[in-house]
Short mmCIF file of C-alpha atoms in Angstrom, two decimals:
data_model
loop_
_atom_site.label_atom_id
_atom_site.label_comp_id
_atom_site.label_asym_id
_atom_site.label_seq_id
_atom_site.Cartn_x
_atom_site.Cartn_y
_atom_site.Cartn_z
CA UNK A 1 240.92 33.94 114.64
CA UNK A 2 242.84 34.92 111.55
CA UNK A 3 246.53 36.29 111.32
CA UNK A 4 248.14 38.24 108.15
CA UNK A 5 251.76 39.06 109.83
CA UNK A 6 254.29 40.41 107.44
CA UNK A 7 257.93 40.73 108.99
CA UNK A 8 259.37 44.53 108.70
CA UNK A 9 262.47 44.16 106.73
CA UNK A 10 263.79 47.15 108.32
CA UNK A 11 262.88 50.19 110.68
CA UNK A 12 261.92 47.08 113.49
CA UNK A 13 262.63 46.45 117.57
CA UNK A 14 263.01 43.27 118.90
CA UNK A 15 260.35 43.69 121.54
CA UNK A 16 260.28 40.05 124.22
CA UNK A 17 256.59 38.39 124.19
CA UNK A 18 257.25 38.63 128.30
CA UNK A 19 257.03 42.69 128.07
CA UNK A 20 254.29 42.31 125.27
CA UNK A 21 252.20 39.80 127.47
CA UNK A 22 252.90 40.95 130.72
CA UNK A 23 249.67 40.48 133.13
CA UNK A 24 250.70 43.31 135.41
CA UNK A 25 251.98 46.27 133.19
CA UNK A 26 249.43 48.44 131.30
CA UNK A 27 249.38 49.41 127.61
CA UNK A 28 250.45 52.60 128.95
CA UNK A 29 253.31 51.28 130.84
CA UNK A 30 253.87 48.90 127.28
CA UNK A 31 254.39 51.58 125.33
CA UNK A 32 256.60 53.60 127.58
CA UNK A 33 259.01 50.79 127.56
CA UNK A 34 258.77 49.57 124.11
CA UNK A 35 259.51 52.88 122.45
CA UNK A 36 262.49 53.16 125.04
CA UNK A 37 263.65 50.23 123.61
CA UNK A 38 263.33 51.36 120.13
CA UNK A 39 265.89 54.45 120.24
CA UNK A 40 269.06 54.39 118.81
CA UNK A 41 271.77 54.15 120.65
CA UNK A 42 272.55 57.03 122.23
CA UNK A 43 270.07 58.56 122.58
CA UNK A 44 269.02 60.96 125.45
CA UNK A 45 265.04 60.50 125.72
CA UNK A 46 263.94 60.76 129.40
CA UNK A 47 260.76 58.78 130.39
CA UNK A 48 258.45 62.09 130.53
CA UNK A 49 259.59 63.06 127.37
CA UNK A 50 258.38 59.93 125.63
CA UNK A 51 255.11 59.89 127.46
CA UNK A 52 254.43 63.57 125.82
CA UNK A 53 255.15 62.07 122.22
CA UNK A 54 252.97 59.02 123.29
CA UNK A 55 250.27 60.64 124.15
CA UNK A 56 250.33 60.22 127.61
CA UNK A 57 249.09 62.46 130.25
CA UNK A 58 250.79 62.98 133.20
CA UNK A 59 248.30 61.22 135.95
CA UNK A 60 248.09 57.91 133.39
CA UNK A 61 252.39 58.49 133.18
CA UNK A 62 253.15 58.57 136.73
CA UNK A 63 250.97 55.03 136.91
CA UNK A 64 252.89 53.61 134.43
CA UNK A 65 256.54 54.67 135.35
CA UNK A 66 255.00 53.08 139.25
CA UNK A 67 254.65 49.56 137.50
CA UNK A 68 257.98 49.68 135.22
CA UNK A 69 259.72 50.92 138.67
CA UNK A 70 257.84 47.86 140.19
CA UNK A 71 258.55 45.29 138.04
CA UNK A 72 262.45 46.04 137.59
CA UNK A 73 262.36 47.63 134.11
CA UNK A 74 262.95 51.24 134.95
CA UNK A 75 265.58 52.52 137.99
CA UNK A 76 266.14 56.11 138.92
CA UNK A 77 269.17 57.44 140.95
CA UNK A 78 269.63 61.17 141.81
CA UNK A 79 273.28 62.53 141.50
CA UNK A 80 274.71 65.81 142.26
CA UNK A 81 277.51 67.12 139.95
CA UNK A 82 280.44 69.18 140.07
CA UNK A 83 278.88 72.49 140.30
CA UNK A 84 276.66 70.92 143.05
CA UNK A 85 273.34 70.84 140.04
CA UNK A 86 271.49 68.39 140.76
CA UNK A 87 270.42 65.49 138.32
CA UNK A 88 268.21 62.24 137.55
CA UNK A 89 269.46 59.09 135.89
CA UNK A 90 267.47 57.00 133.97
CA UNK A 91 268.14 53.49 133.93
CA UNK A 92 265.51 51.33 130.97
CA UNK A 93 265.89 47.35 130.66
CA UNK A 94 264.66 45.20 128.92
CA UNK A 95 264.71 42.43 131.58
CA UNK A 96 263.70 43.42 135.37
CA UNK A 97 266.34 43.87 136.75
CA UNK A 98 267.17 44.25 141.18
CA UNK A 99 268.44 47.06 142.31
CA UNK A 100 271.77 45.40 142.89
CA UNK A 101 271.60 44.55 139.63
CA UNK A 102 270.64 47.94 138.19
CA UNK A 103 273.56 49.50 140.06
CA UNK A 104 276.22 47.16 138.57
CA UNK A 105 274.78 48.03 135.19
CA UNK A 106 275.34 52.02 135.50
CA UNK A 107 278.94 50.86 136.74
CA UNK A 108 279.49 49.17 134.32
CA UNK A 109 280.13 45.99 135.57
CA UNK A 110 277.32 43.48 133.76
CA UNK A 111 275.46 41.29 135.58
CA UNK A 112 274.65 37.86 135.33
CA UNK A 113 271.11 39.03 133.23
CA UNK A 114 272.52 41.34 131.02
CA UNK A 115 275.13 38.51 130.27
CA UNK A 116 272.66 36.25 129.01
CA UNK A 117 271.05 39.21 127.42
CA UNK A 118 274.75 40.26 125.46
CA UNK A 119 276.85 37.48 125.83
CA UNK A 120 279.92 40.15 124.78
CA UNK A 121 282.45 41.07 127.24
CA UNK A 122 282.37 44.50 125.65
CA UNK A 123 278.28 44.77 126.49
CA UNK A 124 278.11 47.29 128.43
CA UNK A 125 281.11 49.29 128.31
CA UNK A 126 283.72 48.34 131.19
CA UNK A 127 285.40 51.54 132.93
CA UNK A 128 284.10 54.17 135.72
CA UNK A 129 281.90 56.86 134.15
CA UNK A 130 283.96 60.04 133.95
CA UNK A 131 282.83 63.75 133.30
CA UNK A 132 282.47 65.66 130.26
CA UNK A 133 285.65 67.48 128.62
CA UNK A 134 283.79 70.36 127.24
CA UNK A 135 283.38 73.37 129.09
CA UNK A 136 286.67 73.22 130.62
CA UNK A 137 289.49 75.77 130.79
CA UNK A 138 292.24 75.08 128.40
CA UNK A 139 295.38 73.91 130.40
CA UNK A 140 298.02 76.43 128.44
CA UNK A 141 297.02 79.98 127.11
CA UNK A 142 296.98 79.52 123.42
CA UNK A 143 299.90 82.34 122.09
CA UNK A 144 299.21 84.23 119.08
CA UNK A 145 296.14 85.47 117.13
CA UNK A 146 293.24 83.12 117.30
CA UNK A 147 290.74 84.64 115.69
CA UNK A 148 288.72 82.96 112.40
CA UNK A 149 291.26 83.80 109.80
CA UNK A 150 289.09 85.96 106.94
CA UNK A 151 288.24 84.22 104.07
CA UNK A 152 290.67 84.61 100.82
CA UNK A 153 290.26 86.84 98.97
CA UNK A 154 288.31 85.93 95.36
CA UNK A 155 289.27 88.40 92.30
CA UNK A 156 286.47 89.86 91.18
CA UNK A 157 285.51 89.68 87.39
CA UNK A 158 286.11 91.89 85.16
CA UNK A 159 282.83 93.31 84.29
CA UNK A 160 282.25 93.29 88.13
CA UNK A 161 285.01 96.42 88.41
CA UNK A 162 283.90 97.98 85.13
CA UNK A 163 280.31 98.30 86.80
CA UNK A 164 281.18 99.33 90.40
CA UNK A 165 283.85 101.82 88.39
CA UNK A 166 280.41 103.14 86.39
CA UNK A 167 278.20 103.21 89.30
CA UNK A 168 280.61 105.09 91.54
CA UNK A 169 280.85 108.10 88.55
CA UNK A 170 277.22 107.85 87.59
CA UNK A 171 276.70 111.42 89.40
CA UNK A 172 278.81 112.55 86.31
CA UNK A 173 276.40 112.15 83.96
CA UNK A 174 274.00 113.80 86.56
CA UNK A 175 274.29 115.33 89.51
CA UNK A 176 270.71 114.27 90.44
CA UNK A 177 271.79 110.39 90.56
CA UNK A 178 273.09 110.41 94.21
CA UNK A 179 272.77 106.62 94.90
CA UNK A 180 272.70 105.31 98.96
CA UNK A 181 275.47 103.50 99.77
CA UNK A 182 273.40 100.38 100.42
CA UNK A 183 272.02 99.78 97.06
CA UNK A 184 275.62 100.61 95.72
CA UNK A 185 275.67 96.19 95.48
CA UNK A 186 272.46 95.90 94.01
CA UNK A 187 273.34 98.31 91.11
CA UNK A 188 276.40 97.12 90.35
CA UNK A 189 275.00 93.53 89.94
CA UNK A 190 272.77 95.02 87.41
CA UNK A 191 275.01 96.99 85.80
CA UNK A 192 277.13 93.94 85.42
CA UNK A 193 274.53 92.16 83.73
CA UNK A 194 274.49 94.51 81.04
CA UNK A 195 278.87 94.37 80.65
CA UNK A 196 278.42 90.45 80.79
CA UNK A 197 276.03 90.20 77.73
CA UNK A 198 278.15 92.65 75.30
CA UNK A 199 276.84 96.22 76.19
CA UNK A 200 279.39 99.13 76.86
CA UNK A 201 279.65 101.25 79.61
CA UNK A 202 278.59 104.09 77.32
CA UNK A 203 275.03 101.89 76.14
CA UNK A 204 274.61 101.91 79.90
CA UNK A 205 275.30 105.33 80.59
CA UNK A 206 272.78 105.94 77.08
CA UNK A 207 270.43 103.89 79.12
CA UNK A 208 269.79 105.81 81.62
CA UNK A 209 270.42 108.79 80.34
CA UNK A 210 267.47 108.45 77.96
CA UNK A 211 265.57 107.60 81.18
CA UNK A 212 266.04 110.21 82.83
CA UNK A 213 263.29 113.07 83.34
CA UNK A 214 263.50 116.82 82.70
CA UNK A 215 266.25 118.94 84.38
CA UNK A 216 263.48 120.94 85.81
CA UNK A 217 262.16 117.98 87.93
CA UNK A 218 263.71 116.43 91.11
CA UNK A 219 264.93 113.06 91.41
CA UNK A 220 263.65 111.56 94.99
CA UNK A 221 264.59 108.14 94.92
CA UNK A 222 267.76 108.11 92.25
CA UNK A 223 268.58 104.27 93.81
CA UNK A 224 264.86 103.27 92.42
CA UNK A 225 265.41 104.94 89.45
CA UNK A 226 269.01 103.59 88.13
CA UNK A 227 267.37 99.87 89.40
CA UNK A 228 264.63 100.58 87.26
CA UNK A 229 266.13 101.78 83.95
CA UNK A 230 269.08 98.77 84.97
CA UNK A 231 266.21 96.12 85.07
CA UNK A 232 266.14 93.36 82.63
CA UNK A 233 269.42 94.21 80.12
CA UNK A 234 268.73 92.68 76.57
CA UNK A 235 271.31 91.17 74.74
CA UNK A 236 273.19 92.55 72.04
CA UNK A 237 272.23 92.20 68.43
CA UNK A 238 275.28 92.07 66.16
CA UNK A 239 274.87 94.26 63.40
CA UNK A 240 273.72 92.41 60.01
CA UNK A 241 276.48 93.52 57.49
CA UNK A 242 274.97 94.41 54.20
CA UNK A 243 274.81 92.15 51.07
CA UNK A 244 277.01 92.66 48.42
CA UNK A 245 275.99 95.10 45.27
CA UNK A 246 275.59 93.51 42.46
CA UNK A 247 275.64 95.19 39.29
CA UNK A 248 272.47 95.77 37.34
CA UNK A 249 271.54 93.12 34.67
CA UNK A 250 271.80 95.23 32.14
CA UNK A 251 275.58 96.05 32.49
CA UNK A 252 276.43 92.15 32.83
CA UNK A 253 276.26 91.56 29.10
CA UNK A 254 278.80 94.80 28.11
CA UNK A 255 282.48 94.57 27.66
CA UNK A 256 284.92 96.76 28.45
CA UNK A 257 286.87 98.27 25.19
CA UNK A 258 290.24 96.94 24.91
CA UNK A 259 290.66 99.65 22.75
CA UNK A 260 294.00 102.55 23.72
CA UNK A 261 292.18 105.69 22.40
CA UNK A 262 289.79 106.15 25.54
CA UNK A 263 291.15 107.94 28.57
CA UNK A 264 288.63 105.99 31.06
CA UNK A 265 287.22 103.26 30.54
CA UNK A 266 284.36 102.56 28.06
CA UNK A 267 282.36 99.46 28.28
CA UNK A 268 280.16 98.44 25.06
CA UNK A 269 277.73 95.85 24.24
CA UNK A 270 279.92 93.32 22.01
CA UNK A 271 277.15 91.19 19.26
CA UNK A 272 280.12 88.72 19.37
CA UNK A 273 283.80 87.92 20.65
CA UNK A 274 285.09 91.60 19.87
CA UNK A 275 286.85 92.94 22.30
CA UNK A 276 286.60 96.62 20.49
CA UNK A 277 283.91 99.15 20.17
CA UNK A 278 282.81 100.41 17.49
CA UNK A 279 284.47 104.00 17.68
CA UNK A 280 287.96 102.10 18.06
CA UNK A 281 287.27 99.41 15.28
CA UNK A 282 286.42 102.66 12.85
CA UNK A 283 289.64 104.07 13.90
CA UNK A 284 291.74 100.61 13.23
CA UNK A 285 293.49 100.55 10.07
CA UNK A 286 290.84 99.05 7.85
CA UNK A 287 288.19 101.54 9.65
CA UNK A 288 290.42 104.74 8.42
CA UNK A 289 290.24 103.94 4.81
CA UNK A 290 286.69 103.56 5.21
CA UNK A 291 286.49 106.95 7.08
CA UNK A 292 288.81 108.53 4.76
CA UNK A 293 286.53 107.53 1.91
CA UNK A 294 283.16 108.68 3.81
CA UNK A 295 285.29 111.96 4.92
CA UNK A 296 285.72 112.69 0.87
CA UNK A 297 282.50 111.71 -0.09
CA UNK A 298 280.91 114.51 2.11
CA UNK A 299 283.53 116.93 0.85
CA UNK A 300 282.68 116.98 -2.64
CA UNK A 301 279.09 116.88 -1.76
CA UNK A 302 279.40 119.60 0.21
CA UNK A 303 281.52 121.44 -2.67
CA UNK A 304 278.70 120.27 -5.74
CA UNK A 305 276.60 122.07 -3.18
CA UNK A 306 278.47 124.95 -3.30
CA UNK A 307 278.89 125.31 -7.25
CA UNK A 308 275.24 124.85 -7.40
CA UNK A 309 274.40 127.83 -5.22
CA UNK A 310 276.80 130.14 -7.43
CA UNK A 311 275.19 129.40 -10.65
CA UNK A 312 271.81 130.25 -9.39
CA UNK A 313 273.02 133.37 -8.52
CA UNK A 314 275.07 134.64 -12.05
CA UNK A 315 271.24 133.85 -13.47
#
């Protein structure tokens, strides 16, 4: 016979080879009394109840409780309470245990067993059992107002009162848009949405007024409507500001005249440094001789011209 054992390193039960091996319990009864032992401390698992998550039926249960009852591992007492309800008490071991024995145990006074079994003085709990504090009438009337106090009161955000302020005067913009109260929240939220990513109250009210049908035509569900046209806001795009003119090539090579005779001012093409155009370098004081000089040259053309003219006509 071959063995591969690994030991749990957590999640275990330290389970006696006496209740493992015992000749005269079932693996019903076994498992009853191992998976008792297994709870947490605590806890408040009748016998029955483990038997269901077992598996057990209830003919194969009632066998099994017989031998754990038999054998000193399980005691039962019946106990009526206060109120005159009547209750069981469960009593699991993990060493059989007489019903002297068992008694002392729900006492709490530990017997000589459970000493060896929890050599503690404090194992099990030393005291009479008393009854449960809840459920009971307080001893003084409690004076004042003892009510849940509301919560405190959170300011809402800004955009939050912009959009209940636009939703609440949306019949403005048409009388049609009569909203239900109840999805008042719902389009305010949306509303919001649009405030919160840069929009106006007037894009909104643009929104859905570009939405909105003919003023011939009725408007059953206005709620449905405003959620619709409110549904997925886009963001804003900021505006792309235009780049700066620049002049045409041409004008980059002229020169404004530094010249005083213009009365606005006259840009030229300069061939070098001059800061004059031509007009105003004519008009300088070597430029009027030379005009004065072209000036007479035309004159007495103009008079030989003249003279001419007269001659021909004497003849």
């Amino acid at each position: 016979m071959l063995r591969h054992v690994i030991a749990p390193l957590r999640h275990f039960s330290q389970i006696s080879n006496e209740i493992l091996r015992h000749p005269r319990l079932s693996s019903d009864a076994v498992r009853i009394l191992t998976w008792q032992l297994s709870l947490p401390p605590g806890a408040e698992e009748s016998l029955s109840r483990t038997a269901t998550r077992a598996g057990i039926g209830k003919g194969a249960f009632n066998r099994a409780k017989a031998q754990l009852k038999g054998e000193g591992f399980v005691h039962e007492w019946r106990q009526q309470g206060l109120r005159g309800l009547w209750s069981t008490v469960q009593l699991v071991s993990s060493v059989p245990l007489t019903a002297e024995e068992a008694l002392a145990v729900r006492n709490g006074r530990p017997t000589a067993a459970v000493r060896d079994e929890c050599p503690t003085a404090a194992c099990p709990a030393a005291g009479e059992p008393k009854g449960r504090a809840a459920g009971r009438h307080p001893e003084k009337t409690p004076v004042g107002n003892t009510s849940t106090p509301p919560p405190p009161a959170v300011p809402a955000p800004e955009s939050d009162c912009e959009a209940r302020e636009l939703i609440a005067g949306i019949t403005a913009l048409d009388p049609r848009l009569a909203v239900p109260r109840g999805m008042v929240p719902q389009l305010v939220a949306l509303a919001s949405e649009w405030l919160v990513l840069g929009h106006t109250a007037d894009d909104v009210r643009g929104r859905v007024r570009r939405g909105l049908p003919g003023r011939e035509r009725t408007i059953h569900r206005p709620g449905g409507l405003l959620r619709y046209l409110l549904s997925e806001p886009e963001a804003v795009t900021p505006p792309v500001a235009p780049p700066p003119a620049s002049p045409p090539p041409r004008l980059t090579a002229m020169r404004e005249c530094a010249g005083p005779h213009h009365v606005q001012p006259m840009l030229f093409a300069p061939e070098g440094d001059e800061e004059l155009c031509a007009m105003c370098r004519e008009a300088s004081p070597l430029g009027e001789s030379a005009a004065v000089a072209a000036t007479a040259r035309g004159a007495a053309a103009v008079r030989a011209g003249l003279s001419g003219q007269r001659t021909a006509a004497r003849h």
